[in-house]
CSV table of C-alpha atoms and ligand atoms in Angstrom, one decimal:
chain,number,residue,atom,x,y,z
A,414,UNK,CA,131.4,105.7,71.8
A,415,UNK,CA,132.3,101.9,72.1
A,416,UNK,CA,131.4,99.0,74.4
A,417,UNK,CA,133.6,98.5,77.7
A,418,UNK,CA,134.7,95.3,77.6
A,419,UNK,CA,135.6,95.2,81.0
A,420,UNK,CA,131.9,96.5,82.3
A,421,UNK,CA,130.1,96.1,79.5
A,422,UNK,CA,128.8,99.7,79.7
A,423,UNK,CA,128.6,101.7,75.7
A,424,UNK,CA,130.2,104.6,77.5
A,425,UNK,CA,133.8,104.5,76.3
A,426,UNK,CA,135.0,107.6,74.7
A,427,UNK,CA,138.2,108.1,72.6
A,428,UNK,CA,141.0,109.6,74.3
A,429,UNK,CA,144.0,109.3,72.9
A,430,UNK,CA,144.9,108.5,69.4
A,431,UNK,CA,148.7,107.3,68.4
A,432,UNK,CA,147.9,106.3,64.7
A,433,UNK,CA,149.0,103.2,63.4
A,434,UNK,CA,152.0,101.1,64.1
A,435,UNK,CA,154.0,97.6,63.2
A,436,UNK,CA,153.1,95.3,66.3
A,437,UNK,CA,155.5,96.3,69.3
A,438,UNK,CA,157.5,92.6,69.7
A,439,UNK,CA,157.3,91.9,66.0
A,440,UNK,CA,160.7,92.0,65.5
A,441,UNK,CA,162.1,92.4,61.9
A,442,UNK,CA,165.1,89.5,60.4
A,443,UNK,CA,165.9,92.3,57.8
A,444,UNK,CA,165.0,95.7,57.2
A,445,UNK,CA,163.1,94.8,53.9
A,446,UNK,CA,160.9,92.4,55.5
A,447,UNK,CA,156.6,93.7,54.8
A,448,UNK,CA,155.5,95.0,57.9
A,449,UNK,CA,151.9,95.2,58.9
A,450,UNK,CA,150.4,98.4,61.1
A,451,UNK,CA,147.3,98.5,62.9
A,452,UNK,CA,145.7,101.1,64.9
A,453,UNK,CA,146.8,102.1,68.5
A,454,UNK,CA,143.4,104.0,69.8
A,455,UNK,CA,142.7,104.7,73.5
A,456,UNK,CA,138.9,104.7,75.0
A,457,UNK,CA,138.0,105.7,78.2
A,458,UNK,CA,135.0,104.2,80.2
A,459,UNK,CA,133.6,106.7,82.3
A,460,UNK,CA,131.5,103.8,84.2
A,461,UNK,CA,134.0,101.6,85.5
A,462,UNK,CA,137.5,103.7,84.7
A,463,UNK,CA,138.9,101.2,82.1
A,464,UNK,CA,140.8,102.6,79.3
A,465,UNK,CA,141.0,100.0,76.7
A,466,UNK,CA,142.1,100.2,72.9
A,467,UNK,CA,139.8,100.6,70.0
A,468,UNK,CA,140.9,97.3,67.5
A,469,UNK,CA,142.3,94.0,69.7
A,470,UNK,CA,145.1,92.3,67.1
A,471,UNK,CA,144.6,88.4,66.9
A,472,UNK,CA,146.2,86.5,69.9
A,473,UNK,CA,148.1,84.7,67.4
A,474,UNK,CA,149.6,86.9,65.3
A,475,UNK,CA,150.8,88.4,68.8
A,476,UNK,CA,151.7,85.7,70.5
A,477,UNK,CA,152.7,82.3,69.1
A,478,UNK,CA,156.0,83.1,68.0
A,479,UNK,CA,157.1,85.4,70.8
A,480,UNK,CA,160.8,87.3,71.5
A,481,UNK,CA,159.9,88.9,75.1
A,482,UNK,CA,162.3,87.2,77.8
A,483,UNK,CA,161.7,88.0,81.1
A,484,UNK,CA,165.2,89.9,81.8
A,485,UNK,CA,167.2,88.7,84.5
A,486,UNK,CA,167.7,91.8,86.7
A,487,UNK,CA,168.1,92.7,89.9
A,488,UNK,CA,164.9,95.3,90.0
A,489,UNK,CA,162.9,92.1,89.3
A,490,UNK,CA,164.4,90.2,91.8
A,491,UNK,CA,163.5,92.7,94.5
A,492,UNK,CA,160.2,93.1,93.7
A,493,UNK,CA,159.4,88.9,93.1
A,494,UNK,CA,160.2,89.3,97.2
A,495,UNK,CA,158.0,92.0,97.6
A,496,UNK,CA,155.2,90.3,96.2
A,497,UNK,CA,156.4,87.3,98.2
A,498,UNK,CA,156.6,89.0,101.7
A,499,UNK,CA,153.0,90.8,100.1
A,500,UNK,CA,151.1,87.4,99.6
A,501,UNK,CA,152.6,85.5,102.6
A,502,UNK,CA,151.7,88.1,105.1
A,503,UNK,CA,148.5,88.7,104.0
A,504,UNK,CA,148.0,84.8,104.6
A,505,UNK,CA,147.4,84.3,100.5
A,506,UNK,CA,150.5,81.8,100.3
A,507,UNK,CA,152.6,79.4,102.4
A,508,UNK,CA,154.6,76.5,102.2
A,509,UNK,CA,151.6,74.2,101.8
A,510,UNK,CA,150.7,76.2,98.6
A,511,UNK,CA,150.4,74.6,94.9
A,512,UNK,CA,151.0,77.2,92.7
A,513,UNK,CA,150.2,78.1,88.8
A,514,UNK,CA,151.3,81.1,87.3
A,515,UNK,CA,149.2,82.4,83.7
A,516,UNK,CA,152.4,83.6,81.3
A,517,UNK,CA,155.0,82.3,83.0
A,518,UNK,CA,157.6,83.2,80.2
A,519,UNK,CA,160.9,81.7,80.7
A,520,UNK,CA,159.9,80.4,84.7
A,521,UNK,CA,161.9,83.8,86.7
A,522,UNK,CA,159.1,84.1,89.1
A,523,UNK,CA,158.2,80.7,89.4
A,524,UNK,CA,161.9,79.4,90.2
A,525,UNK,CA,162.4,82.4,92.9
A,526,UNK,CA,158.6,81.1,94.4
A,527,UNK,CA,159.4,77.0,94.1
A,528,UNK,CA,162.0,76.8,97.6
A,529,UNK,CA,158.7,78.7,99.3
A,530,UNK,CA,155.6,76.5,98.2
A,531,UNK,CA,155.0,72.9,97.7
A,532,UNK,CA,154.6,73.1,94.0
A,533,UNK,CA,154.6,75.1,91.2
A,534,UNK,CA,153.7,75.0,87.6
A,535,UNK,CA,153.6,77.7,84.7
A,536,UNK,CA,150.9,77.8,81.3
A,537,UNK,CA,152.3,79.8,78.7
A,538,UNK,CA,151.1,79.7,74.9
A,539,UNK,CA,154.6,80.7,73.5
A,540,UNK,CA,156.8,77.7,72.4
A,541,UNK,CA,159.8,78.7,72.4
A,542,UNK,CA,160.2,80.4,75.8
A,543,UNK,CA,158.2,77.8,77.4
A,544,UNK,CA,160.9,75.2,76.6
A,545,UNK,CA,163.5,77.5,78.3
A,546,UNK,CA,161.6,77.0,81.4
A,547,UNK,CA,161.0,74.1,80.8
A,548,UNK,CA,164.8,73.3,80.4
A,549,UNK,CA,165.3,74.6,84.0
A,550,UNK,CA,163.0,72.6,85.7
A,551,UNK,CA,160.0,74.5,86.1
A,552,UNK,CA,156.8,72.2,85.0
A,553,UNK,CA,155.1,74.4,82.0
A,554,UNK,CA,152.4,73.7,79.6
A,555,UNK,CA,152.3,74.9,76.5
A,556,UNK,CA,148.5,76.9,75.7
A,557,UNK,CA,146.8,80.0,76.8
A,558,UNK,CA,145.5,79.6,79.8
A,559,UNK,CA,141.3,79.6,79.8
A,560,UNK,CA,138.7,76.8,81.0
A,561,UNK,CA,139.7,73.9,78.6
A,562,UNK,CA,143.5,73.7,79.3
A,563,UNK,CA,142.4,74.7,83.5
A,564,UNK,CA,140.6,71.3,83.4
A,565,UNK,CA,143.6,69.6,81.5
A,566,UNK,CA,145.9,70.7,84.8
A,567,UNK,CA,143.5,69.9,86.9
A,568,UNK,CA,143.6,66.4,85.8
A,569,UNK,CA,147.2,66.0,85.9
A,570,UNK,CA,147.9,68.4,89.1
A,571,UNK,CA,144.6,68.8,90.4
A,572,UNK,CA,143.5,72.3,92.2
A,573,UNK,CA,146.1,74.7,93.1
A,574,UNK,CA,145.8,77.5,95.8
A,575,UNK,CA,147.3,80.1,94.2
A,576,UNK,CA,147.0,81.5,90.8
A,577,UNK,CA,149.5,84.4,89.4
A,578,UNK,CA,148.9,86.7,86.6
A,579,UNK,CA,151.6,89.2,85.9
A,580,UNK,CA,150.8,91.6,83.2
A,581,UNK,CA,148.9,89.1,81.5
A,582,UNK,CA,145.3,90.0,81.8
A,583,UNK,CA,146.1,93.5,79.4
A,584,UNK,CA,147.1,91.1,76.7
A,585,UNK,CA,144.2,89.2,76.1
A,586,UNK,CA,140.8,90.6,74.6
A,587,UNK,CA,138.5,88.5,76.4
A,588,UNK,CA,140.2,88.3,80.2
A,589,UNK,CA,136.6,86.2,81.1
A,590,UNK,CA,138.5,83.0,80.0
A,591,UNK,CA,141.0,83.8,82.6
A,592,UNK,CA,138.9,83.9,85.2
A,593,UNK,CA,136.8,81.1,84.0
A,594,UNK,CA,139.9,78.9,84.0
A,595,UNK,CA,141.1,80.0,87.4
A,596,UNK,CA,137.2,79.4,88.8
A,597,UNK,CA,137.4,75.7,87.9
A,598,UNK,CA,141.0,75.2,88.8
A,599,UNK,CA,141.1,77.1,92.2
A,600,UNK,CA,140.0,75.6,95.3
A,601,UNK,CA,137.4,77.8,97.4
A,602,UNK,CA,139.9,79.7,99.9
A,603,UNK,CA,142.5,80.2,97.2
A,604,UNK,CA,143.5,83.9,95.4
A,605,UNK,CA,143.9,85.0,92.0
A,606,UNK,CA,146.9,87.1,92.1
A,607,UNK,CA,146.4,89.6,89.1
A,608,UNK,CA,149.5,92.3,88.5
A,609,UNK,CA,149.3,94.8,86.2
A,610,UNK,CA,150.5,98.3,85.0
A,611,UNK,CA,148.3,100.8,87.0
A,612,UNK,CA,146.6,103.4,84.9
A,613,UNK,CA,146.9,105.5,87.2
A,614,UNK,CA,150.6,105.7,87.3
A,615,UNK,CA,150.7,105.6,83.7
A,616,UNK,CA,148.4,108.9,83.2
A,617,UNK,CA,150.5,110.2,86.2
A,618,UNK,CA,153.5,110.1,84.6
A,619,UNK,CA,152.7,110.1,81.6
A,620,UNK,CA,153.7,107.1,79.6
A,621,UNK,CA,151.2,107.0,76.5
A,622,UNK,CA,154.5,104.3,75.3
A,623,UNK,CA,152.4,101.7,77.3
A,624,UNK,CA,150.4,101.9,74.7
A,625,UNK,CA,150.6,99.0,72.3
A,626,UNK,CA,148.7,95.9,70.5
A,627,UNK,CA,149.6,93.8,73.4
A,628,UNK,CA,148.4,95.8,75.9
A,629,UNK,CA,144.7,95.8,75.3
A,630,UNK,CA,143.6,97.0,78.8
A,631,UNK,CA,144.9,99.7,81.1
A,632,UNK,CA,143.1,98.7,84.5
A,633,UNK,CA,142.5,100.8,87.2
A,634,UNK,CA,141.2,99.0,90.2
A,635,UNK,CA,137.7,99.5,89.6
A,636,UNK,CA,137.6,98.5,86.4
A,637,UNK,CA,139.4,95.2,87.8
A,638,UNK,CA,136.7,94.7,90.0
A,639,UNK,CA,133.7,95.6,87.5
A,640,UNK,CA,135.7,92.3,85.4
A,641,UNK,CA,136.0,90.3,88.6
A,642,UNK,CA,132.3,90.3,89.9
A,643,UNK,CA,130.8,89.7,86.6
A,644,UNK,CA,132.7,86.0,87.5
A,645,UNK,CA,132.2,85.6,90.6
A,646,UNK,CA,135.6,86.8,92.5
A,647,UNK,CA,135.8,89.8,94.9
A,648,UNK,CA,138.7,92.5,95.5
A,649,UNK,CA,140.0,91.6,98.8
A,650,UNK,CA,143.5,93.8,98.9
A,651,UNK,CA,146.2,95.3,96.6
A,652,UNK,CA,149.4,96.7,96.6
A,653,UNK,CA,151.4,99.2,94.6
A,654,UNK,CA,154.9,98.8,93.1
A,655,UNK,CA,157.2,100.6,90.9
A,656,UNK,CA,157.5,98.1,88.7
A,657,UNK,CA,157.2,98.4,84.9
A,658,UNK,CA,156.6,102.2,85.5
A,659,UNK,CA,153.7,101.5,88.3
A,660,UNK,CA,151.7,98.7,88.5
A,661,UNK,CA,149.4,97.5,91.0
A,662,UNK,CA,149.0,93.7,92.4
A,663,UNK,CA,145.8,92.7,93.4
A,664,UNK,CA,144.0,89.7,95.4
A,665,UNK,CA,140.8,88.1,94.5
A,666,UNK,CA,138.6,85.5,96.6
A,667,UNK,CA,135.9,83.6,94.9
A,668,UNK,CA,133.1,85.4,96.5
A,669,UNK,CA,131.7,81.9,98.0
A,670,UNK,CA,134.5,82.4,100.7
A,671,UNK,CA,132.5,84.0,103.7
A,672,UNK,CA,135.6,85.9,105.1
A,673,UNK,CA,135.5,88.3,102.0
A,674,UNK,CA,136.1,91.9,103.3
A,675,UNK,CA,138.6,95.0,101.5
A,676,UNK,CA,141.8,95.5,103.1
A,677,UNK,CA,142.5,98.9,104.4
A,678,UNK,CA,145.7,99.0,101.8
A,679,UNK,CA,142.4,98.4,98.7
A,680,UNK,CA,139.9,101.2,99.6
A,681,UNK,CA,142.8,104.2,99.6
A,682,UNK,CA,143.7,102.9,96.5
A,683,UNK,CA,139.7,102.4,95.1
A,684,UNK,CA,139.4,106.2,97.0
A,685,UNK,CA,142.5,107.9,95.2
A,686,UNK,CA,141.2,106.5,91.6
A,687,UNK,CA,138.3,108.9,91.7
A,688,UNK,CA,140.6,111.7,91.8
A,689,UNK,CA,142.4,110.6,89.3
A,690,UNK,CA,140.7,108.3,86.5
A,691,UNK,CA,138.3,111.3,84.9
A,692,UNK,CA,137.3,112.0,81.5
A,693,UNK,CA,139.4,115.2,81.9
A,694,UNK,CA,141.9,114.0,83.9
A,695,UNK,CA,142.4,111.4,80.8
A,696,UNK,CA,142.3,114.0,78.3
A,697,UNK,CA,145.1,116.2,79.9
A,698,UNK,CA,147.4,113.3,80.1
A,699,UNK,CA,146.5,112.9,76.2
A,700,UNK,CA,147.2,116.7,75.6
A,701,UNK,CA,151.0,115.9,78.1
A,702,UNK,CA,151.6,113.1,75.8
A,703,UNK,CA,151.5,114.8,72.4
A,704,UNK,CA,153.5,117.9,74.4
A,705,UNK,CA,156.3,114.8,74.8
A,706,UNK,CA,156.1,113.4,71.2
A,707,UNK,CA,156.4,116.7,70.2
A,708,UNK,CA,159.6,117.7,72.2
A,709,UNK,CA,160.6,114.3,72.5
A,710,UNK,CA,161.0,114.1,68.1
A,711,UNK,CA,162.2,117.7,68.3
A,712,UNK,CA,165.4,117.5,70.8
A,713,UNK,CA,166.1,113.5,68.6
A,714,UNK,CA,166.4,115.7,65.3
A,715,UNK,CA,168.7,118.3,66.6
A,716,UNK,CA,170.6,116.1,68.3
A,717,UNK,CA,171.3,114.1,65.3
A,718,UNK,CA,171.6,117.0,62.8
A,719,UNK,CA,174.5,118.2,64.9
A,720,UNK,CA,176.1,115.1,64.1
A,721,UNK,CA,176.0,113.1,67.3
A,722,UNK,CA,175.4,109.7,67.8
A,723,UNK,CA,172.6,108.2,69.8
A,724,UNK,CA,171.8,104.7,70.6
A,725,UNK,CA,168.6,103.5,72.3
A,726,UNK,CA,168.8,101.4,75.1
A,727,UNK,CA,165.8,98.4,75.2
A,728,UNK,CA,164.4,96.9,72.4
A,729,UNK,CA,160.8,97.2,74.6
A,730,UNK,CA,157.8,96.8,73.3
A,731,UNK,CA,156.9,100.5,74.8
A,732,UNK,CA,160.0,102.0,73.1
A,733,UNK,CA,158.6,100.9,69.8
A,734,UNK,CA,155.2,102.8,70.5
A,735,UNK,CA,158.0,105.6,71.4
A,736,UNK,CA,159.7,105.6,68.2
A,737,UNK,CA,157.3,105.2,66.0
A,738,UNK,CA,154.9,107.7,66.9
A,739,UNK,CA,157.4,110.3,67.9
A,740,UNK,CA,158.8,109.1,63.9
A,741,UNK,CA,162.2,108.4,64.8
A,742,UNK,CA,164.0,105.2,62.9
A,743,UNK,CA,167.7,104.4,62.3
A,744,UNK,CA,168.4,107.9,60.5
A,745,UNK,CA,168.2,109.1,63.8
A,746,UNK,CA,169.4,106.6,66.1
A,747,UNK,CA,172.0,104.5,65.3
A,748,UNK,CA,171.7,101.1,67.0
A,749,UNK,CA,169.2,100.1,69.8
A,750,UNK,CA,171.2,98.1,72.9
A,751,UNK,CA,169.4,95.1,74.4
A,752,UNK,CA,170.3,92.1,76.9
A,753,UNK,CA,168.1,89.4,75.0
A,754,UNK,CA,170.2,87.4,73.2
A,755,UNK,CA,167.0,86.2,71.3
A,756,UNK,CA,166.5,90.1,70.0
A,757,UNK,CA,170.4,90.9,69.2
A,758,UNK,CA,171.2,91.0,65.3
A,759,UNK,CA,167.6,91.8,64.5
A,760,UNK,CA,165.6,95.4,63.8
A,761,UNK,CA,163.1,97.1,65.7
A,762,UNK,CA,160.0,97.3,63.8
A,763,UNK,CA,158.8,100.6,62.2
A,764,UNK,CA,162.1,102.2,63.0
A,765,UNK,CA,163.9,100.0,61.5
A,766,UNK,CA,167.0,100.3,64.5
A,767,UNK,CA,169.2,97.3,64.6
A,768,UNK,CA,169.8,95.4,67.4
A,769,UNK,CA,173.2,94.9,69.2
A,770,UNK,CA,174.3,93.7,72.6
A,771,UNK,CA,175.4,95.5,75.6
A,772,UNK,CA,179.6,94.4,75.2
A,773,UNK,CA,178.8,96.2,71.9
A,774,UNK,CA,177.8,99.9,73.5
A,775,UNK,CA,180.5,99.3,76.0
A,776,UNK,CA,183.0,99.2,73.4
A,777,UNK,CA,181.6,101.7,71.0
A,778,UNK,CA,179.9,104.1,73.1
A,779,UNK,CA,177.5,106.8,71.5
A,780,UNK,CA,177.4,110.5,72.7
A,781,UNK,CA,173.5,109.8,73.6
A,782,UNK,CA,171.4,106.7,74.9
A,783,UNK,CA,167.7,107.3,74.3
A,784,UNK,CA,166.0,105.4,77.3
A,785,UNK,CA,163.6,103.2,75.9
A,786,UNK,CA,163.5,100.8,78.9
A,787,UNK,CA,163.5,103.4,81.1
A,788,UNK,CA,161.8,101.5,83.7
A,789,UNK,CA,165.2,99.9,84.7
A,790,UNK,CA,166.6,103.2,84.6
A,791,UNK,CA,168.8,103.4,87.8
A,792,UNK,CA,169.8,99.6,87.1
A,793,UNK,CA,171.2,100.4,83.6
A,794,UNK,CA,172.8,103.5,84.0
A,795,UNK,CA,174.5,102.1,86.8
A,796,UNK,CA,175.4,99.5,84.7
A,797,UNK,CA,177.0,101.6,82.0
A,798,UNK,CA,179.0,103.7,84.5
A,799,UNK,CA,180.4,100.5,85.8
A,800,UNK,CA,181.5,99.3,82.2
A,801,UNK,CA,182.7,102.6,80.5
A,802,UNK,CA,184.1,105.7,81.6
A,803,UNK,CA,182.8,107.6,78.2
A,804,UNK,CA,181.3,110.8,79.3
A,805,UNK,CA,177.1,109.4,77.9
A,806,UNK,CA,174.0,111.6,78.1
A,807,UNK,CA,171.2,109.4,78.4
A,808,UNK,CA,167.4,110.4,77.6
A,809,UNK,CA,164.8,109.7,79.8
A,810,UNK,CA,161.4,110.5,78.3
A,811,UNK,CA,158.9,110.1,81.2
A,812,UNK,CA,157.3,111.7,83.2
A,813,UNK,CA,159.1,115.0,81.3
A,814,UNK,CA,162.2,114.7,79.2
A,815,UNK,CA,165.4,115.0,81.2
A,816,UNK,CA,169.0,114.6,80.4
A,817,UNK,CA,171.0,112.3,82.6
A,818,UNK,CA,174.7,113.3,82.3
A,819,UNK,CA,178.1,111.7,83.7
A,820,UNK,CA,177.6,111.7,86.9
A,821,UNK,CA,174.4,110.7,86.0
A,822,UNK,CA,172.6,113.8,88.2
A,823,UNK,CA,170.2,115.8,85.5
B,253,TYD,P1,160.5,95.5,79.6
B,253,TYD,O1,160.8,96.7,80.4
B,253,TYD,O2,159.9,94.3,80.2
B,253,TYD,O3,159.8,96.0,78.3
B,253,TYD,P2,158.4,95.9,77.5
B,253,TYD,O4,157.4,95.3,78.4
B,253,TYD,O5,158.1,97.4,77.2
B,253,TYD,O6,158.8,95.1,76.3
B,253,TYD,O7,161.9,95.0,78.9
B,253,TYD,C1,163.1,95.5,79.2
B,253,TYD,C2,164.1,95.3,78.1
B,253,TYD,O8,165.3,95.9,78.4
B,253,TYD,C3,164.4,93.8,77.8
B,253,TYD,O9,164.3,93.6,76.4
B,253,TYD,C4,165.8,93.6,78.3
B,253,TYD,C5,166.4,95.0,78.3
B,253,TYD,N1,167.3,95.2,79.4
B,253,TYD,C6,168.7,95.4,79.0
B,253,TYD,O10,169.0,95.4,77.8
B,253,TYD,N2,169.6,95.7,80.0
B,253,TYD,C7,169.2,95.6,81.4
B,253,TYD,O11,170.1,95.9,82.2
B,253,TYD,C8,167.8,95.4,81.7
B,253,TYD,C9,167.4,95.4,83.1
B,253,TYD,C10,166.9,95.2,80.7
């Protein structure tokens, strides 16, 4: 048993062990480079519902130097307006809002949200896609975002109404200096916007490949709110979306606004987490995941042995949890495709799978793509009908293996 770092409780139980792996976005310049491995261990809190891994890598090592582009694509598009239409009915946002989003990578979200509000901003700690947003107009600053650099916009931009986190508060070890940065920076009626990959999608379906250094929390909603009270916010509403394989968006109020009350939308969600988010329940989807490594390695190496060629398709961060522990490298699969310029020519790490662009697979088609971002699915298999009439199967892991074919029917 370990400490929840979420509730605090020493009731978290190991549920899931994947071994140990390079980090997922540690991308190699050559296949001789040294690469470091640390361990990917799931707990389970039985107080609060938080899963959480065992060892939290050093925010720098993960994220100074850092290759994840926000890809432009038109499944993120639609759900940036969801989240819109979300935080603007339920009175969260308007055109008199200032708003700051923590992570703001390369600006996406913010750039869709600026024409709506009356001003935006981004913090992000990684350099070099800062500057691209930066580069398009989007006001960034360059730090993680926690109490010191909240008072440093606060000076220059004073309090802002809104604050966005998308699938940032998993990749910190200590989300407290989050929240401690939004209290001083957000004024009393604002809302702290926090998205994230729902646990209890990714037990539903499966995906142990969420899984990975960065991703040092799995929330569920309670477990949110166990984090939230110990610094004075509430859970006022959420929503559900199918992005990233499930994730949830939720709204907190500091709890000194007297209209705090749960949105009828919240307490289904809190109510279906009970049935859900179980020490058993947690164990059978760790007994479904090692049915899918299993199969998952198995189908790969017959595959290959009859002399096929298979390509996977996103260099994710998830697909290198898949790889690795289902132990499949470039013997296997031959190239990996990816739409981030920044990742082409390079290797995934672990496997070892170079890196090439999408024009490439289009003019040198494999017989298999494994679906590593399989997420985008529908997007990039419509994609690749559009660009290529060769006759590709393409592997989609989760929630069971199934085989896409031409027409793309399984
Ligand atoms: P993402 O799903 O955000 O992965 P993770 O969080 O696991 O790292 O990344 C999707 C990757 O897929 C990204 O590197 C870009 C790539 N991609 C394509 O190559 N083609 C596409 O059409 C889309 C939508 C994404």
């Amino acid at each position: 048993m370990i400490n929840c770092r979420l509730c605090l409780a020493e009731r978290s139980e190991l549920a899931l062990d994947l071994g140990s792996t390079p980090l997922a976005n540690a991308l190699l310049d050559s296949r001789d480079q040294v690469q470091q491995k640390f361990p990917l261990q799931l707990y389970f809190c039985n107080k609060c519902m938080n899963l959480q891994l065992g060892v939290c890598v050093d925010p720098d090592t993960l994220y100074r130097h850092y290759l994840y582009v926000t890809p432009t694509s038109t499944t993120l598009a639609q759900h940036y307006r969801a989240l819109y239409k979300f935080l603007e009915d339920g009175n969260y946002l308007s055109s008199s809002s200032a708003v700051l989003e923590i992570g703001s990578n390369s600006g996406e979200l913010l750039k869709f949200l600026s024409p709506h509000v009356s001003s935006v901003i981004g913090v992000d700690p990684a350099k070099n896609v800062a500057t691209i947003a930066i580069d398009r107009g989007i006001p960034t600053v360059v730090d993680f975002f926690n109490k010191k650099s909240a008072q440093e916009v606060c000076k220059d931009f004073g309090n802002v109404d809104v604050i966005i986190a998308r699938h940032c508060f998993a990749h910190n070890a200590d989300p407290s200096q989050m929240l401690d940065g939004a209290c001083t920076l957000l004024t009393e009626q604002g809302a702290m916007v926090i998205e994230n990959a729902y646990s209890v999608d990714t037990i539903q379906n499966n995906e142990f490949d969420q899984v990975y250094h960065e991703h040092m929390y799995y929330y569920s909603l309670h477990s949110l709110q166990a984090l939230l009270e110990r610094h004075g916010f509430s859970l006022v509403d959420a929503m559900t979306s199918h992005i990233h394989g499930g994730s949830f968006v939720a709204v907190a109020k500091k709890t000194s606004d007297r209209k705090l009350g749960k949105s009828a939308g919240l307490q289904r969600l809190l109510e279906r987490e009970l049935d859900v988010l179980s020490l058993k329940g947690v164990m059978e989807f760790a007994d479904r995941s090692l049915r899918i490594i299993k199969g998952l390695r198995e189908a790969i190496t017959e595959i290959s042995a009859q002399g096929k060629i298979i390509y996977s398709y996103g260099a994710t961060a998830k697909g290198n949890t898949l790889l690795n522990v289902c132990g499949l490298d470039y013997n296997h699969i031959k190239y990996c495709v990816d739409s981030t310029d920044l990742k082409q020519g390079k290797f995934l790490p672990g496997s070892e799978i170079e890196i090439v662009s999408e024009d490439f697979c289009y003019e040198n088609p494999p017989d298999y793509f494994l679906l590593t971002a399989w997420n985008y699915a529908e997007e990039i298999m419509e994609k690749f009908i559009e660009k290529s009439s060769a006759p590709v199967t393409f592997i989609v892991p989760f929630p069971e293996i199934t085989f896409f074919r031409k027409n793309y029917t399984n």
